[in-house]
mmCIF file of C-alpha atoms and ligand atoms in Angstrom:
data_model
loop_
_atom_site.group_PDB
_atom_site.id
_atom_site.type_symbol
_atom_site.label_atom_id
_atom_site.label_comp_id
_atom_site.label_asym_id
_atom_site.label_seq_id
_atom_site.Cartn_x
_atom_site.Cartn_y
_atom_site.Cartn_z
ATOM 1 C CA MET A 24 34.652 0.826 11.980
ATOM 2 C CA ILE A 25 32.947 1.567 8.631
ATOM 3 C CA LEU A 26 32.276 -0.742 5.683
ATOM 4 C CA PRO A 27 34.303 0.635 2.751
ATOM 5 C CA GLY A 28 32.353 1.637 -0.373
ATOM 6 C CA LYS A 29 29.013 1.273 1.393
ATOM 7 C CA GLN A 30 26.584 3.867 2.679
ATOM 8 C CA ASN A 31 25.428 3.874 6.291
ATOM 9 C CA LEU A 32 21.619 4.150 6.053
ATOM 10 C CA ALA A 33 20.905 4.495 9.774
ATOM 11 C CA ASP A 34 20.164 8.211 9.496
ATOM 12 C CA TYR A 35 19.329 8.273 5.787
ATOM 13 C CA ARG A 36 16.537 10.704 4.979
ATOM 14 C CA ASN A 37 16.885 11.312 1.250
ATOM 15 C CA GLU A 38 14.488 9.644 -1.201
ATOM 16 C CA ASN A 39 16.068 9.920 -4.653
ATOM 17 C CA TRP A 40 12.992 8.831 -6.540
ATOM 18 C CA ARG A 41 9.297 8.660 -5.706
ATOM 19 C CA PRO A 42 6.445 7.771 -8.084
ATOM 20 C CA PRO A 43 4.094 10.735 -8.555
ATOM 21 C CA LEU A 44 1.121 10.694 -6.161
ATOM 22 C CA LEU A 45 -1.964 10.761 -8.331
ATOM 23 C CA PRO A 46 -5.288 11.589 -6.741
ATOM 24 C CA TYR A 47 -7.935 9.026 -7.623
ATOM 25 C CA ASN A 48 -10.722 11.531 -7.948
ATOM 26 C CA TRP A 49 -9.109 13.696 -10.618
ATOM 27 C CA SER A 50 -11.038 14.367 -13.804
ATOM 28 C CA GLY A 51 -9.006 11.945 -15.946
ATOM 29 C CA GLN A 52 -9.761 9.071 -13.556
ATOM 30 C CA LYS A 53 -11.674 6.876 -16.000
ATOM 31 C CA LEU A 54 -8.860 6.919 -18.537
ATOM 32 C CA LEU A 55 -5.978 6.929 -16.091
ATOM 33 C CA ASN A 56 -6.997 4.229 -13.622
ATOM 34 C CA PRO A 57 -6.847 1.217 -15.967
ATOM 35 C CA ILE A 58 -3.492 2.426 -17.315
ATOM 36 C CA ARG A 59 -2.135 2.989 -13.806
ATOM 37 C CA LYS A 60 -3.350 -0.438 -12.643
ATOM 38 C CA PHE A 61 -1.659 -2.090 -15.635
ATOM 39 C CA PHE A 62 1.731 -0.437 -15.052
ATOM 40 C CA ASP A 63 1.659 0.012 -11.268
ATOM 41 C CA LEU A 64 1.582 -3.609 -10.211
ATOM 42 C CA GLN A 65 1.247 -2.937 -6.489
ATOM 43 C CA ILE A 66 -1.991 -1.068 -7.091
ATOM 44 C CA GLY A 67 -3.095 -3.384 -9.911
ATOM 45 C CA SER A 68 -2.646 -6.583 -7.902
ATOM 46 C CA LEU A 69 -4.274 -5.054 -4.834
ATOM 47 C CA TRP A 70 -7.188 -3.812 -6.902
ATOM 48 C CA GLN A 71 -7.806 -7.369 -8.169
ATOM 49 C CA ASP A 72 -8.231 -8.614 -4.578
ATOM 50 C CA MET A 73 -10.190 -5.607 -3.294
ATOM 51 C CA LYS A 74 -12.587 -5.851 -6.261
ATOM 52 C CA ILE A 75 -13.630 -9.258 -4.886
ATOM 53 C CA ILE A 76 -13.643 -8.438 -1.161
ATOM 54 C CA LEU A 77 -14.994 -4.904 -0.746
ATOM 55 C CA PRO A 78 -18.333 -5.173 -2.580
ATOM 56 C CA THR A 79 -19.315 -7.985 -0.146
ATOM 57 C CA ILE A 80 -18.935 -5.713 2.905
ATOM 58 C CA LYS A 81 -22.129 -4.343 4.427
ATOM 59 C CA GLY A 82 -22.845 -1.802 7.174
ATOM 60 C CA ARG A 83 -20.282 0.642 8.557
ATOM 61 C CA VAL A 84 -16.722 0.552 7.307
ATOM 62 C CA LEU A 85 -13.656 2.392 8.563
ATOM 63 C CA ASP A 86 -10.766 3.063 6.154
ATOM 64 C CA VAL A 87 -7.712 3.648 8.365
ATOM 65 C CA GLY A 88 -4.727 5.459 6.850
ATOM 66 C CA CYS A 89 -7.013 6.118 3.917
ATOM 67 C CA GLY A 90 -4.569 8.299 1.930
ATOM 68 C CA SER A 91 -6.420 9.257 -1.256
ATOM 69 C CA GLN A 92 -9.104 6.578 -0.631
ATOM 70 C CA PRO A 93 -8.264 4.555 -3.759
ATOM 71 C CA PHE A 94 -10.603 1.664 -2.933
ATOM 72 C CA ARG A 95 -13.629 3.648 -1.736
ATOM 73 C CA VAL A 96 -15.373 3.287 -5.100
ATOM 74 C CA LEU A 97 -15.476 -0.499 -4.659
ATOM 75 C CA PHE A 98 -17.881 -0.387 -1.708
ATOM 76 C CA ASN A 99 -21.612 -0.758 -2.222
ATOM 77 C CA LYS A 100 -23.673 2.422 -2.181
ATOM 78 C CA GLU A 101 -25.443 1.174 1.001
ATOM 79 C CA THR A 102 -22.138 0.800 2.876
ATOM 80 C CA GLU A 103 -21.397 3.702 5.223
ATOM 81 C CA TYR A 104 -17.828 4.754 4.471
ATOM 82 C CA ASN A 105 -15.773 6.457 7.228
ATOM 83 C CA SER A 106 -12.130 7.438 6.928
ATOM 84 C CA ILE A 107 -9.389 8.385 9.381
ATOM 85 C CA ASP A 108 -5.711 9.091 8.874
ATOM 86 C CA THR A 109 -2.813 10.328 10.930
ATOM 87 C CA SER A 110 -2.386 14.087 11.372
ATOM 88 C CA ASP A 111 1.025 13.581 9.691
ATOM 89 C CA ALA A 112 -0.663 12.436 6.468
ATOM 90 C CA GLU A 113 -0.212 15.681 4.548
ATOM 91 C CA VAL A 114 3.302 16.586 5.670
ATOM 92 C CA LYS A 115 4.848 13.112 5.649
ATOM 93 C CA PHE A 116 2.830 11.380 2.915
ATOM 94 C CA GLY A 117 1.266 14.161 0.815
ATOM 95 C CA TYR A 118 -2.386 13.162 1.418
ATOM 96 C CA LYS A 119 -5.309 15.362 2.449
ATOM 97 C CA MET A 120 -8.866 14.228 1.760
ATOM 98 C CA PRO A 121 -12.030 16.141 2.617
ATOM 99 C CA GLY A 122 -14.302 14.303 5.066
ATOM 100 C CA THR A 123 -11.401 12.409 6.635
ATOM 101 C CA ILE A 124 -10.754 12.728 10.380
ATOM 102 C CA TYR A 125 -7.059 13.355 11.047
ATOM 103 C CA TYR A 126 -5.897 12.192 14.459
ATOM 104 C CA SER A 127 -2.713 12.096 16.493
ATOM 105 C CA GLY A 128 -1.626 9.668 19.177
ATOM 106 C CA GLU A 129 -2.389 5.978 19.375
ATOM 107 C CA ASN A 130 -6.149 6.002 19.986
ATOM 108 C CA TRP A 131 -8.400 6.124 16.963
ATOM 109 C CA PRO A 132 -11.279 8.657 17.183
ATOM 110 C CA VAL A 133 -13.832 5.882 16.778
ATOM 111 C CA ALA A 134 -16.229 4.312 19.317
ATOM 112 C CA ASP A 135 -15.746 0.748 20.614
ATOM 113 C CA GLU A 136 -17.449 -2.021 18.603
ATOM 114 C CA SER A 137 -18.955 0.474 16.131
ATOM 115 C CA MET A 138 -17.683 -0.829 12.767
ATOM 116 C CA ASP A 139 -18.599 -3.841 10.652
ATOM 117 C CA ALA A 140 -15.298 -3.718 8.808
ATOM 118 C CA VAL A 141 -11.906 -2.040 9.051
ATOM 119 C CA LEU A 142 -9.951 -1.504 5.828
ATOM 120 C CA CYS A 143 -6.255 -0.795 6.092
ATOM 121 C CA THR A 144 -4.317 -0.903 2.817
ATOM 122 C CA GLU A 145 -0.544 -0.378 2.648
ATOM 123 C CA VAL A 146 -0.438 1.327 6.059
ATOM 124 C CA LEU A 147 0.982 -1.176 8.580
ATOM 125 C CA GLU A 148 4.555 -0.833 7.283
ATOM 126 C CA HIS A 149 4.358 2.877 8.226
ATOM 127 C CA VAL A 150 3.214 2.261 11.798
ATOM 128 C CA ILE A 151 5.903 1.991 14.478
ATOM 129 C CA ASP A 152 3.739 0.302 17.128
ATOM 130 C CA THR A 153 1.890 -2.330 15.119
ATOM 131 C CA ASP A 154 0.583 -4.099 18.259
ATOM 132 C CA SER A 155 -1.227 -1.026 19.513
ATOM 133 C CA PHE A 156 -2.508 -0.239 15.976
ATOM 134 C CA LEU A 157 -4.025 -3.710 15.482
ATOM 135 C CA LYS A 158 -5.561 -3.609 18.959
ATOM 136 C CA GLN A 159 -7.311 -0.381 17.944
ATOM 137 C CA ALA A 160 -8.666 -2.137 14.843
ATOM 138 C CA ASN A 161 -9.983 -4.928 17.056
ATOM 139 C CA ARG A 162 -11.510 -2.468 19.542
ATOM 140 C CA CYS A 163 -13.456 -0.573 16.833
ATOM 141 C CA LEU A 164 -14.895 -3.716 15.247
ATOM 142 C CA LYS A 165 -18.230 -5.235 16.237
ATOM 143 C CA ASN A 166 -18.211 -8.914 17.163
ATOM 144 C CA HIS A 167 -17.671 -10.888 13.913
ATOM 145 C CA GLY A 168 -16.491 -7.701 12.204
ATOM 146 C CA GLN A 169 -13.959 -8.091 9.402
ATOM 147 C CA LEU A 170 -10.444 -6.726 9.101
ATOM 148 C CA VAL A 171 -9.196 -6.255 5.510
ATOM 149 C CA LEU A 172 -5.516 -5.475 5.460
ATOM 150 C CA SER A 173 -2.778 -5.273 2.874
ATOM 151 C CA VAL A 174 0.972 -4.892 3.166
ATOM 152 C CA PRO A 175 3.783 -4.721 0.619
ATOM 153 C CA PHE A 176 6.548 -7.333 0.601
ATOM 154 C CA ALA A 177 8.799 -6.723 -2.436
ATOM 155 C CA ALA A 178 8.645 -2.955 -2.375
ATOM 156 C CA ARG A 179 11.394 -0.381 -2.142
ATOM 157 C CA TRP A 180 11.953 1.612 1.038
ATOM 158 C CA HIS A 181 9.432 4.390 0.474
ATOM 159 C CA PHE A 182 8.247 7.598 2.139
ATOM 160 C CA ILE A 183 11.692 7.553 3.790
ATOM 161 C CA PRO A 184 12.126 7.505 6.742
ATOM 162 C CA HIS A 185 8.453 6.689 7.533
ATOM 163 C CA ASP A 186 8.574 3.110 6.235
ATOM 164 C CA TYR A 187 9.533 0.749 9.036
ATOM 165 C CA TRP A 188 8.668 -2.893 8.287
ATOM 166 C CA ARG A 189 8.140 -5.723 5.797
ATOM 167 C CA PHE A 190 5.915 -8.595 6.972
ATOM 168 C CA THR A 191 5.875 -12.310 6.178
ATOM 169 C CA PRO A 192 2.769 -14.514 6.531
ATOM 170 C CA SER A 193 4.248 -15.937 9.762
ATOM 171 C CA GLY A 194 4.789 -12.441 11.184
ATOM 172 C CA LEU A 195 1.318 -11.282 10.166
ATOM 173 C CA SER A 196 -0.314 -14.322 11.766
ATOM 174 C CA HIS A 197 1.634 -13.689 14.950
ATOM 175 C CA LEU A 198 0.619 -10.003 15.126
ATOM 176 C CA LEU A 199 -3.040 -10.704 14.334
ATOM 177 C CA ASN A 200 -3.280 -13.512 16.878
ATOM 178 C CA LYS A 201 -1.743 -11.231 19.480
ATOM 179 C CA ALA A 202 -4.383 -8.580 18.676
ATOM 180 C CA ARG A 203 -7.042 -11.306 19.207
ATOM 181 C CA PHE A 204 -8.137 -11.743 15.595
ATOM 182 C CA THR A 205 -9.369 -15.124 14.401
ATOM 183 C CA ASP A 206 -10.026 -16.847 11.042
ATOM 184 C CA ILE A 207 -6.873 -15.340 9.581
ATOM 185 C CA GLN A 208 -6.397 -15.686 5.827
ATOM 186 C CA ILE A 209 -3.263 -14.440 4.055
ATOM 187 C CA TYR A 210 -2.962 -14.339 0.265
ATOM 188 C CA ALA A 211 0.158 -13.501 -1.729
ATOM 189 C CA ARG A 212 -0.164 -10.967 -4.507
ATOM 190 C CA GLY A 213 1.959 -12.195 -7.386
ATOM 191 C CA ASN A 214 4.915 -14.547 -7.532
ATOM 192 C CA LYS A 215 8.609 -14.622 -8.550
ATOM 193 C CA LEU A 216 7.843 -13.654 -12.124
ATOM 194 C CA THR A 217 5.675 -10.701 -11.027
ATOM 195 C CA VAL A 218 8.454 -9.488 -8.736
ATOM 196 C CA ALA A 219 11.167 -9.849 -11.411
ATOM 197 C CA CYS A 220 9.064 -7.895 -13.924
ATOM 198 C CA TYR A 221 8.105 -5.290 -11.303
ATOM 199 C CA LYS A 222 11.740 -4.617 -10.405
ATOM 200 C CA THR A 223 12.750 -4.434 -14.105
ATOM 201 C CA MET A 224 9.962 -1.919 -14.703
ATOM 202 C CA ALA A 225 10.949 0.111 -11.636
ATOM 203 C CA LEU A 226 14.523 0.447 -12.950
ATOM 204 C CA ILE A 227 13.369 1.604 -16.381
ATOM 205 C CA LEU A 228 10.680 3.936 -14.965
ATOM 206 C CA GLN A 229 13.317 5.759 -12.954
ATOM 207 C CA LEU A 230 15.212 6.348 -16.227
ATOM 208 C CA LEU A 231 12.088 7.536 -18.037
ATOM 209 C CA MET A 232 11.002 9.823 -15.168
ATOM 210 C CA PRO A 233 14.294 11.009 -13.634
ATOM 211 C CA GLN A 234 14.179 13.030 -10.416
ATOM 212 C CA LYS A 235 16.841 14.965 -8.505
ATOM 213 C CA VAL A 236 19.462 14.939 -11.317
ATOM 214 C CA ASN A 237 20.806 17.779 -13.471
ATOM 215 C CA HIS A 238 19.588 18.499 -17.027
ATOM 216 C CA ILE A 239 22.394 16.577 -18.760
ATOM 217 C CA MET A 240 21.836 13.463 -16.630
ATOM 218 C CA LYS A 241 18.079 13.802 -17.148
ATOM 219 C CA PHE A 242 18.623 13.749 -20.917
ATOM 220 C CA ILE A 243 20.930 10.701 -20.729
ATOM 221 C CA TYR A 244 18.493 8.837 -18.433
ATOM 222 C CA ILE A 245 15.536 9.482 -20.731
ATOM 223 C CA ILE A 246 17.448 8.276 -23.822
ATOM 224 C CA LEU A 247 18.428 5.104 -21.915
ATOM 225 C CA GLY A 248 14.834 4.719 -20.731
ATOM 226 C CA LEU A 249 13.555 4.950 -24.305
ATOM 227 C CA ILE A 250 16.078 2.297 -25.427
ATOM 228 C CA PHE A 251 14.695 -0.018 -22.735
ATOM 229 C CA LEU A 252 11.032 0.912 -23.356
ATOM 230 C CA PRO A 253 10.258 -2.361 -25.226
ATOM 231 C CA LEU A 254 11.582 -4.319 -22.210
ATOM 232 C CA PHE A 255 9.401 -2.158 -19.939
ATOM 233 C CA LEU A 256 6.290 -2.941 -21.977
ATOM 234 C CA LEU A 257 7.132 -6.662 -22.213
ATOM 235 C CA SER A 258 7.664 -6.799 -18.441
ATOM 236 C CA ALA A 259 4.298 -5.107 -17.850
ATOM 237 C CA ILE A 260 2.522 -7.650 -20.043
ATOM 238 C CA LEU A 261 4.325 -10.623 -18.442
ATOM 239 C CA ALA A 262 3.699 -9.284 -14.924
ATOM 240 C CA ASN A 263 -0.014 -8.884 -15.541
ATOM 241 C CA LEU A 264 -0.173 -12.398 -16.999
ATOM 242 C CA SER A 265 1.739 -13.745 -13.985
ATOM 243 C CA LEU A 266 -1.020 -12.443 -11.703
ATOM 244 C CA LEU A 267 -3.300 -15.086 -13.225
ATOM 245 C CA PHE A 268 -1.169 -17.750 -11.516
ATOM 246 C CA LYS A 269 -0.839 -18.718 -7.862
ATOM 247 C CA GLY A 270 0.969 -16.378 -5.474
ATOM 248 C CA GLY A 271 4.341 -17.567 -4.250
ATOM 249 C CA ASP A 272 6.785 -17.185 -1.378
ATOM 250 C CA ASP A 273 8.297 -14.259 -3.278
ATOM 251 C CA CYS A 274 5.559 -11.772 -4.067
ATOM 252 C CA LEU A 275 4.594 -8.106 -4.311
ATOM 253 C CA GLY A 276 2.686 -8.140 -1.042
ATOM 254 C CA TYR A 277 -0.065 -9.776 0.961
ATOM 255 C CA THR A 278 -3.811 -9.321 1.248
ATOM 256 C CA VAL A 279 -5.076 -10.342 4.663
ATOM 257 C CA LEU A 280 -8.525 -11.087 6.050
ATOM 258 C CA ALA A 281 -9.272 -11.635 9.718
ATOM 259 C CA GLU A 282 -12.272 -11.600 12.000
ATOM 260 C CA LYS A 283 -12.984 -10.257 15.460
ATOM 261 C CA ASN A 284 -14.512 -12.943 17.599
ATOM 262 C CA ASN A 285 -15.395 -12.119 21.206
ATOM 263 C CA GLN A 286 -15.600 -15.789 22.275
HETATM 264 C C1 LIG B 324 1.189 4.259 1.394
HETATM 265 S S1 LIG B 324 -0.099 5.255 2.041
HETATM 266 C C2 LIG B 324 -1.498 4.219 1.756
HETATM 267 C C3 LIG B 324 -2.755 5.020 1.585
HETATM 268 C C4 LIG B 324 -3.989 4.228 1.183
HETATM 269 N N1 LIG B 324 -4.451 3.382 2.273
HETATM 270 C C5 LIG B 324 -3.750 3.409 -0.070
HETATM 271 O O1 LIG B 324 -3.946 2.186 -0.050
HETATM 272 O O2 LIG B 324 -3.377 4.019 -1.092
HETATM 273 C C6 LIG B 324 0.158 5.121 3.766
HETATM 274 C C7 LIG B 324 -0.921 5.794 4.575
HETATM 275 O O3 LIG B 324 -0.745 5.404 5.939
HETATM 276 C C8 LIG B 324 -1.040 6.514 6.736
HETATM 277 N N2 LIG B 324 -0.457 6.311 8.082
HETATM 278 C C9 LIG B 324 0.826 6.263 8.436
HETATM 279 N N3 LIG B 324 0.955 6.065 9.760
HETATM 280 C C10 LIG B 324 -0.293 5.975 10.256
HETATM 281 C C11 LIG B 324 -0.851 5.783 11.568
HETATM 282 N N4 LIG B 324 -0.071 5.615 12.635
HETATM 283 N N5 LIG B 324 -2.190 5.765 11.703
HETATM 284 C C12 LIG B 324 -2.997 5.912 10.622
HETATM 285 N N6 LIG B 324 -2.541 6.104 9.355
HETATM 286 C C13 LIG B 324 -1.204 6.136 9.185
HETATM 287 C C14 LIG B 324 -0.437 7.672 5.956
HETATM 288 O O4 LIG B 324 -0.920 8.932 6.374
HETATM 289 C C15 LIG B 324 -0.872 7.320 4.534
HETATM 290 O O5 LIG B 324 -2.141 7.825 4.245
#
């Protein structure tokens, strides 16, 4: 039986639109980053949290699934920054960073109890075996070491098909408890208004930056995008203002803190 008028996504592999991957260390960084954080609310809201958390971390830190290492600049100069990523990073996600160790399999190439903190931003939704992944994070941390994690919640299916999960605070608590983390804190990034504005902006952005359509459709999309540009800008302003208010049960994603405690 098939559902009429609907598409079966079980074997879907085609991503019709993907925001451009911008390296963070490109020469226009100083100008581009504030603009990107204002319009890309996932990064903007995450940056607001990381700006508070990361400068407080001391010692050795491991950035797992580091991608283009967007938050590295927030660590203190005294912090020893280490990065690892999956060997699939370049082919499946488009990332390759010098100095990063690329590994395959489930075991991270990091010694037991060697890190003061593990940073893992927007990675867990791409990991099939989250239990084993979080156990590795726990293994690499020293006693009382800190896990800093973030996951998206209201985000489109991205890097298709390598995007497997969305997590709720209840699910995150369950997974972290199972991996023997304690002192779990989970903070929402944004609220209903942020999400509504974010989705409005995403629709208009796909008109302004059309991908995988012919020239005529591209032209029509861009004209439509320009008509809706004022709504795009208004949504961006409202969304950024909404981040000043409390996170809600509908949000862009979660920022999570947890501790390893051997007792
Ligand atoms: C959306 S990107 C996030 C990159 C970066 N952490 C950030 O916040 O921009 C997802 C990252 O997860 C990495 N990744 C996916 N599966 C992984 C795994 N099993 N182990 C480690 N990294 C993984 C990808 O290679 C990619 O760098």
